[in-house]
C-alpha cells in the first residue's frame, strides 16, 4: 500500500491500587471512568505529549510506562474484503521495550484471544504462563458476577496453588537443581508423613545405640576424657539417680550450667532419661542473658561442674537445687534406670532473641526431636557420615543439638571442644585434624573464619567429608573457598546447606551444594524439604501462592514447636492452624509456623530464602525506601573480589540519617595489596 510505520496513538492511563474494602464493581467503575477521561484527550499525539512533558527517549525501554495493553477489535464484516473471504488472520507483533504487553483481541463472534508477552531477560516462560493463568482466573471470577471485596478476589489459579502445596511436601528423590543437589536418600517418595521406625523418643534411640555399640567410643573432650557408649551410660545413670533423689518429676525444667565437656553431654542425656526438660546455660552468653533465661525457665535443679558452681548466684539461681555432675556421675546404681521420657512431653527449651529485648523460650517436644532426627537421618543417610562429629557450638544454639544427636543416635563419636578453644579457628581446625573429624556443622561466618585464619590446618583435615552450613546466607565466595579446598587437598569434601528456625526443630530443608562447577549460583537455595515437614509460601492474608512467587515461608509438620514459654499472645500470632490457610494445608499439618522469612519454592522443590518479610532490612531515608541487603550486595559486586563481607546500617535520625558500611577485605586482596606496598 506504499505505507510503513507505527499506526497507533498510545494512550497513557494512570491507575492506583484500590484501597482495602473496595468492591469489584466499584473498581470496574473507577477503571471505566479513568479510561473514558483519557479517551477525551486521545487527540493529543504521543510525540507531542513526550515533547511537552520533556520526557527523555531511550532505545532500551519505553517512556512513561512499562505495561502496554494492546486492545484490538475485529468486526465480523471485516472477514470479507474486495470480494475475498478471509478465513484466518495472522498478527505479527513488533518487538518493543515494555516489560509486560497484554494483547486482547476482541472478536464479536466470541472467539476472543488473550496473549501475554514479558521481557525475556526479566521473566521466564513459566512465570509468563503463570501470570496469564492468574489473569484468566481473575477474569472468570469477575465474570461470574460476584461483587467481592478485592481482598477476597483469588488471584491465582487453583491448580497452581495445588501444585505448590504438593511440591512443598517433604520428598526423598535424587535430582539436580543448578548448583544445589538433592543427592540423599532413596529413590522413593517418603512424604512428610513417613512412618517413624525409631523408638518412642530420641533418648530411647540413644539407649538402643548404647546396647548395640557398647564398646565403641561415644564421647571425647579437651580434658582427655574418652568414654565408650557403655561408660557414657554409667555416667548418665549416676547423674540421673541424683536427679531422682533430688525430687525431679516429669517435665521439670533442669538447667545445665557447665563448661563444655563430656559431662555436659552426660548431664543432658540424664535430664532426658528422667523425663525432665533440658535448659542449656552456656557461659559464652552474657551473665545478664543467662539470668534472664533462669528467670523465665525457672529451673528446679541446676547441674553444674567444679568451675561453674561458684557462679550459680551470678545467674540468679542461688535458691535452686544444685548438683555438681562430676561428683555424682560415678555413683551409678547397680541396676539400670528406666527411661521415663514420654513422646508427648516437652524435651528442650531453647531461648532466642525476642522482640521485647528479653530471650524468648521455644518449647520443643520429644515428638519434635524424633520426627526431625529420624527424617534427617533417612534423608541424608546420616549413619555413613558421622564417624567423628565436631561439637564446637554454643549450647544455647540449636545447632549444638544437631551435632550431639547426629553422633549419638547413629553410633558415632562426638568430640566436645573445650571452652578455651571455642571461637579459635586455629585451635578448632587443629582438633579436626588430630581427631579425624568427618562431620561439621557451623554458620557460614564460622567457616569463613576457618578459611581466613587456618587455611593451612584445613588442608590437614584429611578425614573431613561433610560440612553443613546454616543460620546465614551461604554466599558464593565461601562456596569457592570450599571448591578450592576440595580441588587442592580434600577431594572427598562435600558442602551442604540447610535452613530452619528453632521453632521448627533445627531444619526444614537441606541440600548439597555442588562446588565442582565454576558456575556457582549467586543465590544458593536453602535446600529441599525434609521428611515430616511441609512448606508453603503465603501472601499477607496467609493464602498460598504458586511456585516461584515470593511470599512468607511457613512450615508445618510434627517438627513444629509446642510454642513459647509464657507467651500465649505471641504463640497465637506465630503458630496458626492449617484451616486458616487452605484445605491442603490442613491435610499436610495441623499447625504451621510463620517464619517471618520471605522466600519462594522452585518447581523441583528447592526452597529459596530471600530475606525477612517484616522488612527488617528496609529503612527509609528522606522519603526513599532502601533495602540494606541490596546495598550490601552492590558493594560486594562493585568490589570485584576485594571484599568478602559487607554490612550496611542506618545511623542518625530525621534529615541527618545516613547509611554506614562496614566491610571485611578478602585475604587474597590484602596479601596482594601489602605485597605491592613492600615492593
XYZ file of C-alpha atoms in Angstrom:
679
model
C 0.000 0.000 0.000
C 3.059 2.226 -0.006
C 2.972 2.940 3.725
C 5.242 1.841 6.548
C 5.167 2.959 10.172
C 3.601 2.800 13.590
C -0.136 3.394 13.131
C -1.092 3.553 16.797
C -1.588 6.545 19.007
C -0.658 5.432 22.521
C -2.980 6.452 25.314
C -1.336 6.652 28.761
C -3.674 5.922 31.680
C -2.558 6.259 35.269
C -4.067 3.882 37.815
C -3.585 3.415 41.544
C -4.228 0.332 43.645
C -7.737 0.315 45.036
C -7.788 0.621 48.834
C -8.831 -2.357 51.006
C -12.583 -2.725 51.228
C -13.202 -1.746 47.600
C -15.775 -3.871 45.795
C -15.126 -5.332 42.347
C -17.989 -3.282 40.904
C -16.501 -0.052 42.255
C -13.077 -0.954 40.864
C -14.573 -1.612 37.415
C -16.490 1.681 37.506
C -13.365 3.585 38.509
C -11.379 1.933 35.709
C -14.044 2.773 33.135
C -14.173 6.368 34.351
C -10.421 6.828 34.023
C -10.340 5.194 30.595
C -13.130 7.435 29.302
C -11.459 10.560 30.670
C -8.254 9.579 28.904
C -10.106 8.970 25.646
C -11.388 12.535 25.793
C -7.770 13.645 25.338
C -6.748 10.966 22.863
C -6.395 13.526 20.060
C -3.061 14.615 21.516
C -0.308 12.785 19.572
C 2.085 10.644 21.625
C 5.145 12.502 20.360
C 3.650 15.837 21.343
C 2.967 14.502 24.838
C 6.565 13.347 25.292
C 7.915 16.609 23.926
C 5.778 18.875 26.105
C 6.463 16.857 29.257
C 10.189 16.771 28.398
C 10.372 13.003 28.857
C 13.669 11.579 27.555
C 13.657 8.866 24.902
C 15.584 5.611 25.152
C 16.249 2.647 22.902
C 16.295 0.301 25.928
C 12.868 0.949 27.402
C 9.585 2.694 26.678
C 8.922 6.073 28.294
C 6.282 6.695 30.987
C 5.028 3.128 31.349
C 6.357 -0.427 31.296
C 2.947 -2.023 30.825
C 1.298 -1.953 27.401
C -2.255 -3.129 26.705
C -2.860 -3.780 23.015
C -6.639 -3.907 22.595
C -7.889 -4.901 19.140
C -11.455 -5.288 17.899
C -12.252 -7.480 14.921
C -15.622 -6.847 13.318
C -17.409 -9.761 11.659
C -17.887 -7.873 8.417
C -14.117 -7.496 8.018
C -13.901 -11.178 7.136
C -14.745 -10.189 3.521
C -12.778 -7.595 1.575
C -12.951 -6.756 -2.135
C -14.811 -9.972 -2.790
C -12.234 -12.016 -0.936
C -13.131 -14.031 2.170
C -10.563 -14.070 4.967
C -10.554 -17.437 6.742
C -7.793 -16.544 9.212
C -5.729 -13.598 10.356
C -2.108 -13.754 11.476
C -0.835 -10.999 13.735
C 2.859 -10.213 13.715
C 3.690 -8.106 16.748
C 6.749 -5.932 16.593
C 9.275 -6.127 19.397
C 9.082 -3.386 21.971
C 10.724 -2.250 25.172
C 7.810 -2.930 27.516
C 8.260 -5.242 30.491
C 4.724 -6.541 30.017
C 2.491 -6.495 26.953
C -1.073 -7.749 27.231
C -2.765 -8.420 23.906
C -6.563 -8.544 23.805
C -8.201 -9.496 20.513
C -11.936 -8.956 20.898
C -13.926 -10.748 18.205
C -17.671 -10.176 18.146
C -18.156 -13.826 17.153
C -16.985 -14.799 20.611
C -13.575 -16.085 19.535
C -11.571 -13.652 21.659
C -7.872 -14.136 22.290
C -5.562 -13.173 25.165
C -1.811 -13.055 24.742
C 0.896 -12.042 27.184
C 4.494 -11.137 26.464
C 7.143 -10.496 29.126
C 10.705 -9.349 28.727
C 12.806 -12.488 28.349
C 15.632 -11.065 30.456
C 13.288 -10.416 33.377
C 10.834 -13.312 33.333
C 10.883 -16.984 32.433
C 8.336 -18.660 30.180
C 6.868 -20.442 33.209
C 6.398 -17.130 35.019
C 4.666 -15.655 31.983
C 2.266 -18.596 31.733
C 1.620 -18.386 35.480
C 0.718 -14.713 35.193
C -1.597 -15.389 32.252
C -3.410 -18.160 34.141
C -3.776 -15.799 37.072
C -5.244 -13.101 34.832
C -7.726 -15.549 33.309
C -8.703 -16.803 36.779
C -9.471 -13.245 37.914
C -11.487 -12.557 34.748
C -13.538 -15.727 35.193
C -14.259 -14.876 38.827
C -15.397 -11.379 37.878
C -17.489 -12.750 35.008
C -19.460 -14.855 37.482
C -20.937 -11.602 38.783
C -19.806 -11.972 42.388
C -19.273 -8.493 43.791
C -16.453 -9.436 46.149
C -14.142 -7.298 48.199
C -10.953 -7.079 46.126
C -9.066 -8.635 49.058
C -11.195 -11.764 48.602
C -10.522 -11.978 44.875
C -8.358 -15.081 44.434
C -5.609 -14.006 42.100
C -4.039 -17.414 41.441
C -5.451 -20.377 39.556
C -6.456 -23.208 41.956
C -4.370 -25.729 40.002
C -1.236 -23.629 40.562
C -1.877 -23.474 44.306
C -2.430 -27.228 44.494
C 0.831 -27.811 42.639
C 2.738 -25.563 45.037
C 1.274 -27.301 48.087
C 2.191 -30.678 46.645
C 5.769 -29.618 45.855
C 6.103 -28.246 49.396
C 5.722 -31.710 50.882
C 8.983 -33.315 52.018
C 10.349 -35.768 49.470
C 13.347 -38.026 49.076
C 14.222 -38.033 45.402
C 17.537 -37.832 43.615
C 17.754 -34.793 41.361
C 20.000 -31.924 40.431
C 18.959 -28.270 40.742
C 21.605 -25.916 39.440
C 24.397 -25.792 41.981
C 22.194 -27.359 44.670
C 21.775 -31.118 44.611
C 19.234 -33.320 46.323
C 21.550 -36.302 46.464
C 20.406 -38.021 49.619
C 18.238 -40.934 50.500
C 16.363 -43.470 48.461
C 14.620 -43.304 45.118
C 11.099 -43.363 46.527
C 8.951 -40.587 47.919
C 8.576 -40.970 51.672
C 6.461 -37.840 52.025
C 6.105 -35.600 55.060
C 4.123 -38.179 56.994
C 6.559 -41.071 56.640
C 6.229 -43.825 59.201
C 8.650 -43.400 62.092
C 10.530 -46.591 62.950
C 12.731 -45.301 65.757
C 11.835 -45.969 69.416
C 9.441 -43.591 71.171
C 11.961 -40.773 71.784
C 15.488 -39.759 70.790
C 16.529 -40.713 74.326
C 15.267 -44.251 73.708
C 17.039 -44.283 70.339
C 20.342 -43.417 72.036
C 19.592 -46.143 74.583
C 19.328 -48.645 71.744
C 22.594 -47.374 70.274
C 24.281 -47.890 73.660
C 23.243 -51.555 73.615
C 24.362 -52.091 70.022
C 27.643 -50.124 70.211
C 28.573 -50.547 73.884
C 32.350 -50.835 73.367
C 32.608 -48.104 70.754
C 33.906 -44.623 71.672
C 30.965 -42.254 72.170
C 32.456 -39.119 73.755
C 35.823 -37.377 73.786
C 36.691 -33.922 75.070
C 39.540 -31.479 75.619
C 40.153 -32.730 79.164
C 41.387 -36.108 77.970
C 38.141 -37.945 78.622
C 37.295 -40.781 76.256
C 34.094 -42.671 77.038
C 32.646 -45.713 75.349
C 28.885 -45.892 74.954
C 28.810 -48.209 77.953
C 30.854 -45.805 80.095
C 28.685 -42.906 78.963
C 25.599 -44.882 80.011
C 27.028 -45.394 83.503
C 27.748 -41.677 83.989
C 24.276 -40.794 82.683
C 22.717 -43.208 85.180
C 24.764 -41.741 88.032
C 23.579 -38.201 87.255
C 20.002 -39.402 86.648
C 19.969 -41.124 90.053
C 20.989 -37.859 91.713
C 18.203 -36.024 89.882
C 15.623 -38.565 91.032
C 16.906 -38.303 94.600
C 16.512 -34.520 94.376
C 12.809 -34.956 93.598
C 12.678 -34.353 89.846
C 9.315 -35.023 88.185
C 8.190 -35.341 84.557
C 8.737 -32.081 82.629
C 10.726 -30.434 85.426
C 12.945 -27.746 83.842
C 16.572 -28.617 84.630
C 19.432 -26.268 83.819
C 22.836 -27.495 82.653
C 25.432 -24.894 83.654
C 28.901 -26.290 82.978
C 31.984 -25.853 80.878
C 31.822 -27.807 77.600
C 32.922 -31.370 78.295
C 31.805 -34.978 78.080
C 29.958 -34.459 81.366
C 27.780 -31.738 79.799
C 26.554 -34.319 77.288
C 26.020 -36.916 80.029
C 24.091 -34.348 82.076
C 21.833 -33.534 79.136
C 21.144 -37.218 78.481
C 20.367 -37.721 82.178
C 17.809 -34.901 82.028
C 16.135 -36.633 79.084
C 16.183 -40.017 80.820
C 14.346 -38.803 83.931
C 11.722 -37.053 81.774
C 12.969 -33.549 82.551
C 13.226 -30.524 80.273
C 16.753 -29.565 79.205
C 17.591 -25.852 79.648
C 21.149 -25.100 78.437
C 23.015 -22.299 80.252
C 26.224 -21.719 78.300
C 28.711 -19.267 79.817
C 29.598 -17.989 76.358
C 26.403 -15.987 76.723
C 26.485 -12.946 78.953
C 25.645 -13.346 82.639
C 22.732 -10.941 82.118
C 21.266 -13.150 79.397
C 21.678 -16.301 81.477
C 19.980 -14.539 84.359
C 17.023 -13.716 82.080
C 16.830 -17.360 80.980
C 16.826 -18.607 84.582
C 14.130 -16.086 85.446
C 11.932 -17.235 82.560
C 12.553 -21.006 82.678
C 12.545 -21.289 86.491
C 14.657 -24.474 86.638
C 14.056 -26.655 89.692
C 17.575 -28.109 89.554
C 20.849 -26.939 88.015
C 23.616 -29.355 87.051
C 26.994 -27.648 87.453
C 30.676 -28.584 87.467
C 33.599 -27.529 89.642
C 34.286 -24.436 87.510
C 30.715 -23.084 87.430
C 29.461 -23.993 90.896
C 30.720 -20.718 92.352
C 28.888 -18.705 89.674
C 25.384 -20.030 90.286
C 24.400 -16.975 92.311
C 25.519 -14.659 89.479
C 22.854 -16.041 87.147
C 20.076 -15.739 89.720
C 19.929 -19.412 90.664
C 21.197 -19.245 94.239
C 17.964 -20.748 95.579
C 17.797 -23.551 93.018
C 18.881 -27.092 93.919
C 22.428 -27.561 92.648
C 24.046 -30.857 91.715
C 27.722 -30.999 90.724
C 27.621 -33.568 87.925
C 31.211 -34.768 88.314
C 30.594 -35.696 91.962
C 27.627 -37.960 91.237
C 28.435 -39.325 87.778
C 30.472 -42.211 89.179
C 27.689 -43.251 91.566
C 25.685 -45.286 89.095
C 23.185 -47.738 90.652
C 23.705 -51.463 90.263
C 20.577 -51.748 88.128
C 19.839 -49.686 85.038
C 17.295 -46.918 85.475
C 14.090 -46.983 83.463
C 13.818 -44.351 80.742
C 10.961 -42.023 81.757
C 10.985 -39.902 78.593
C 7.480 -39.553 77.136
C 6.888 -38.735 73.447
C 4.242 -36.068 74.053
C 6.162 -34.181 76.761
C 8.472 -31.189 76.479
C 12.150 -32.039 75.985
C 14.070 -28.794 75.465
C 13.616 -25.066 75.964
C 15.900 -23.007 73.731
C 15.964 -19.247 74.120
C 16.166 -16.991 71.074
C 16.134 -13.222 70.742
C 12.735 -11.691 71.436
C 11.121 -8.512 70.172
C 10.773 -7.289 73.752
C 14.529 -7.376 74.318
C 14.307 -10.426 76.569
C 15.066 -14.009 75.441
C 12.090 -15.963 74.129
C 11.863 -19.633 75.165
C 10.950 -22.077 72.387
C 9.416 -25.291 73.745
C 10.394 -28.374 71.740
C 8.823 -31.746 72.499
C 10.277 -35.240 72.284
C 7.985 -35.899 69.317
C 9.512 -32.858 67.608
C 13.026 -34.224 68.006
C 12.137 -37.742 66.943
C 10.482 -36.510 63.747
C 13.403 -34.197 62.964
C 16.217 -36.625 63.717
C 14.749 -39.689 62.016
C 13.680 -37.724 58.956
C 17.118 -36.118 58.709
C 18.840 -39.482 59.170
C 16.934 -41.058 56.296
C 17.157 -38.012 54.068
C 20.950 -37.751 54.340
C 21.898 -41.372 55.012
C 23.380 -39.986 58.221
C 24.972 -43.192 59.589
C 27.558 -43.051 56.792
C 28.646 -39.524 57.756
C 29.126 -39.359 61.496
C 32.245 -41.364 62.365
C 33.566 -38.361 64.306
C 31.382 -35.278 64.840
C 32.720 -31.912 65.998
C 30.809 -30.188 68.802
C 32.045 -26.603 68.978
C 28.800 -24.616 69.018
C 27.256 -22.689 71.917
C 24.785 -24.967 73.728
C 22.100 -22.281 73.658
C 22.132 -22.563 69.854
C 20.020 -25.376 68.367
C 22.903 -26.422 66.110
C 24.596 -27.916 69.187
C 21.790 -30.474 69.394
C 22.201 -31.222 65.704
C 25.836 -32.109 66.393
C 25.068 -34.159 69.520
C 22.160 -36.156 68.113
C 23.829 -36.748 64.737
C 26.625 -38.596 66.521
C 24.899 -40.376 69.387
C 21.759 -41.588 67.588
C 23.862 -43.231 64.869
C 26.746 -44.734 66.853
C 29.283 -42.038 66.023
C 31.885 -40.358 68.226
C 31.238 -36.816 69.473
C 34.273 -34.655 70.191
C 33.439 -31.792 72.583
C 35.723 -28.794 72.027
C 36.739 -27.168 75.362
C 35.745 -23.582 76.111
C 39.279 -22.194 75.744
C 39.402 -23.358 72.115
C 35.906 -22.379 71.031
C 35.897 -19.442 68.652
C 39.587 -20.001 67.836
C 39.935 -21.102 64.179
C 43.498 -22.332 64.646
C 42.668 -24.440 67.699
C 39.441 -25.868 66.278
C 40.974 -26.886 62.959
C 43.920 -28.483 64.779
C 41.395 -30.558 66.731
C 39.657 -31.511 63.480
C 42.909 -32.829 62.043
C 44.064 -34.601 65.214
C 40.712 -36.237 65.984
C 39.993 -37.110 62.352
C 36.671 -35.276 62.334
C 34.370 -36.335 59.488
C 31.265 -34.169 60.092
C 30.884 -30.491 60.992
C 28.008 -28.060 61.358
C 28.766 -24.332 61.502
C 27.460 -20.993 60.312
C 28.962 -19.558 57.126
C 30.603 -16.872 59.273
C 32.443 -19.506 61.312
C 33.536 -21.376 58.203
C 34.870 -18.095 56.838
C 36.974 -17.663 59.964
C 38.432 -21.137 59.470
C 39.396 -20.353 55.895
C 40.684 -16.906 56.736
C 42.884 -17.793 59.707
C 43.505 -21.540 59.450
C 43.513 -22.477 55.776
C 46.695 -24.485 56.233
C 45.177 -26.548 59.028
C 42.124 -27.342 56.924
C 44.386 -28.927 54.326
C 45.454 -31.397 57.021
C 41.877 -32.426 57.889
C 42.085 -35.494 55.668
C 39.080 -37.217 57.257
C 36.731 -34.245 56.805
C 33.954 -35.316 54.450
C 30.761 -33.432 55.326
C 30.405 -29.707 56.036
C 26.907 -28.440 56.832
C 26.127 -24.729 56.870
C 23.074 -22.884 58.135
C 21.814 -19.883 60.048
C 23.025 -17.418 57.410
C 23.139 -16.984 53.670
C 25.702 -19.295 52.084
C 27.349 -16.892 49.671
C 29.309 -17.504 46.526
C 32.735 -16.628 47.875
C 32.559 -19.231 50.656
C 31.455 -21.877 48.161
C 34.519 -21.009 46.096
C 36.701 -21.497 49.183
C 35.286 -24.994 49.670
C 35.735 -25.718 45.975
C 39.390 -24.712 46.152
C 39.995 -26.823 49.275
C 38.317 -29.844 47.698
C 40.222 -29.460 44.450
C 43.633 -28.992 46.052
C 43.584 -31.034 49.268
C 40.304 -32.745 50.214
C 38.713 -34.284 47.105
C 36.012 -36.082 49.133
C 34.819 -32.979 51.000
C 31.141 -32.187 50.383
C 29.276 -28.994 51.274
C 25.635 -28.824 52.369
C 23.224 -26.014 53.078
C 20.256 -26.108 55.421
C 17.509 -23.835 56.634
C 15.075 -23.837 59.501
C 14.095 -21.738 62.510
C 14.379 -23.064 66.058
C 10.562 -23.185 66.151
C 10.654 -25.928 63.511
C 13.267 -28.026 65.376
C 16.611 -27.432 63.684
C 15.904 -27.600 59.949
C 13.107 -27.932 57.444
C 15.298 -28.048 54.325
C 18.723 -29.412 53.407
C 20.639 -29.908 50.197
C 24.115 -30.498 48.854
C 25.830 -27.529 47.221
C 27.822 -28.568 44.188
C 31.215 -26.867 44.239
C 32.714 -28.917 41.424
C 31.453 -26.425 38.836
C 32.914 -22.974 38.300
C 29.422 -21.644 37.566
C 28.033 -21.137 41.079
C 24.633 -19.626 41.723
C 24.783 -16.119 43.187
C 21.894 -17.028 45.464
C 22.039 -20.647 46.601
C 18.863 -22.454 47.558
C 18.406 -23.275 51.235
C 17.746 -26.913 50.395
C 14.975 -29.405 49.717
C 12.154 -30.081 52.168
C 12.946 -32.768 54.740
C 10.729 -35.732 55.518
C 7.993 -34.982 58.062
C 7.832 -31.329 57.011
C 5.657 -29.305 54.696
C 6.451 -25.819 53.458
C 4.122 -23.256 51.925
C 4.708 -19.727 50.705
C 1.809 -17.404 51.534
C 0.697 -13.826 50.939
C -0.277 -11.217 53.556
C -3.663 -12.904 54.037
C -1.963 -16.298 54.619
C -3.179 -17.593 51.260
C -0.731 -19.923 49.464
C 0.957 -18.563 46.346
C 2.214 -20.579 43.347
C 5.701 -21.860 42.681
C 8.302 -19.134 42.036
C 6.023 -16.490 43.584
C 7.511 -14.697 46.576
C 5.863 -14.580 49.990
C 6.260 -15.580 53.616
C 7.657 -19.047 54.293
C 5.568 -21.084 56.711
C 6.384 -24.589 57.901
C 4.220 -27.452 59.091
C 4.613 -30.999 60.341
C 5.374 -32.897 63.562
C 8.606 -30.947 63.997
C 6.788 -27.689 64.758
C 7.387 -26.490 68.327
C 4.769 -26.540 71.063
C 5.008 -22.757 71.406
C 6.761 -20.131 73.512
C 7.263 -20.272 77.244
C 4.721 -17.984 78.928
C 3.936 -16.012 75.755
C 0.473 -17.165 74.723
C -0.245 -13.989 72.756
C 2.882 -14.380 70.654
C 2.089 -18.067 70.140
C -1.300 -17.262 68.589
C 0.375 -14.920 66.097
C 3.285 -17.169 65.138
C 1.615 -20.611 65.203
C -1.503 -20.918 63.062
C -3.970 -23.628 62.138
C -3.899 -25.106 58.652
C -7.654 -24.481 58.452
C -6.924 -20.750 58.207
C -4.931 -21.196 55.007
C -6.027 -23.841 52.543
C -7.701 -27.236 52.647
C -4.453 -28.885 51.533
C -2.574 -27.062 54.291
C -4.871 -28.609 56.876
C -4.236 -32.030 55.347
C -0.460 -31.575 55.486
C -0.238 -30.284 59.064
C -2.491 -29.266 61.940
C -0.171 -26.428 62.982
C 2.011 -24.161 60.868
C 4.740 -21.797 61.996
C 5.160 -18.367 60.415
C 8.909 -17.937 59.952
C 8.780 -14.250 59.042
C 11.185 -15.038 56.201
C 10.499 -14.122 52.597
C 11.122 -16.854 50.057
C 9.885 -18.978 47.181
C 9.638 -22.589 46.076
C 11.005 -23.833 42.798
C 9.313 -26.478 40.668
C 11.859 -29.140 41.660
C 11.220 -28.478 45.361
C 14.218 -26.255 46.064
C 13.459 -23.609 48.700
C 14.977 -20.131 48.385
C 15.152 -17.685 51.292
C 15.324 -14.049 50.157
C 15.268 -12.107 53.430
C 12.835 -11.030 56.118
C 9.177 -10.470 55.282
C 8.809 -7.934 58.072
C 11.185 -5.562 56.332
C 13.875 -5.771 58.998
C 16.486 -4.679 56.484
C 14.386 -1.942 54.928
C 14.887 1.660 56.007
C 13.533 4.993 54.845
C 15.884 7.902 54.295
C 14.497 11.245 53.194
C 11.414 9.596 51.734
C 13.240 6.821 49.891
C 12.805 3.193 50.909
C 16.147 1.395 50.875
C 16.887 -2.314 51.294
C 20.131 -2.566 53.217
C 20.772 -6.040 51.850
C 20.636 -4.678 48.339
C 23.258 -2.027 49.147
C 25.455 -4.731 50.670
C 25.237 -6.820 47.514
C 26.114 -3.807 45.351
C 29.186 -3.129 47.488
C 30.361 -6.727 47.149
C 29.709 -6.839 43.415
C 31.407 -3.492 42.810
C 34.483 -4.564 44.796
C 35.094 -7.383 42.287
C 36.506 -9.770 44.855
C 38.298 -7.239 47.065
C 35.660 -7.613 49.810
C 34.465 -10.811 51.473
C 31.704 -9.301 53.625
C 29.748 -6.048 53.864
C 27.222 -4.868 56.436
C 25.212 -1.680 55.954
C 23.343 0.017 58.790
C 21.266 3.169 59.107
C 22.547 5.793 61.552
C 21.146 9.046 62.862
C 17.589 10.337 62.669
C 15.445 12.633 60.567
C 17.244 14.656 57.913
C 20.599 13.675 59.394
C 20.035 9.954 58.913
C 22.670 8.245 56.788
C 23.996 4.827 55.816
C 27.241 3.411 57.171
C 29.023 0.410 55.689
C 31.432 -1.906 57.458
C 33.442 -4.196 55.200
C 35.878 -7.087 55.507
C 38.600 -7.265 52.890
C 39.290 -10.593 51.200
C 42.514 -12.220 52.369
C 43.878 -12.587 48.822
C 43.300 -8.887 48.172
C 45.133 -7.862 51.349
C 48.068 -10.124 50.502
C 48.338 -8.583 47.046
C 47.920 -5.070 48.440
C 50.662 -5.403 51.063
C 52.951 -7.208 48.631
C 52.571 -4.296 46.232
C 53.360 -1.806 49.003
C 56.502 -3.695 50.049
C 57.766 -3.930 46.509
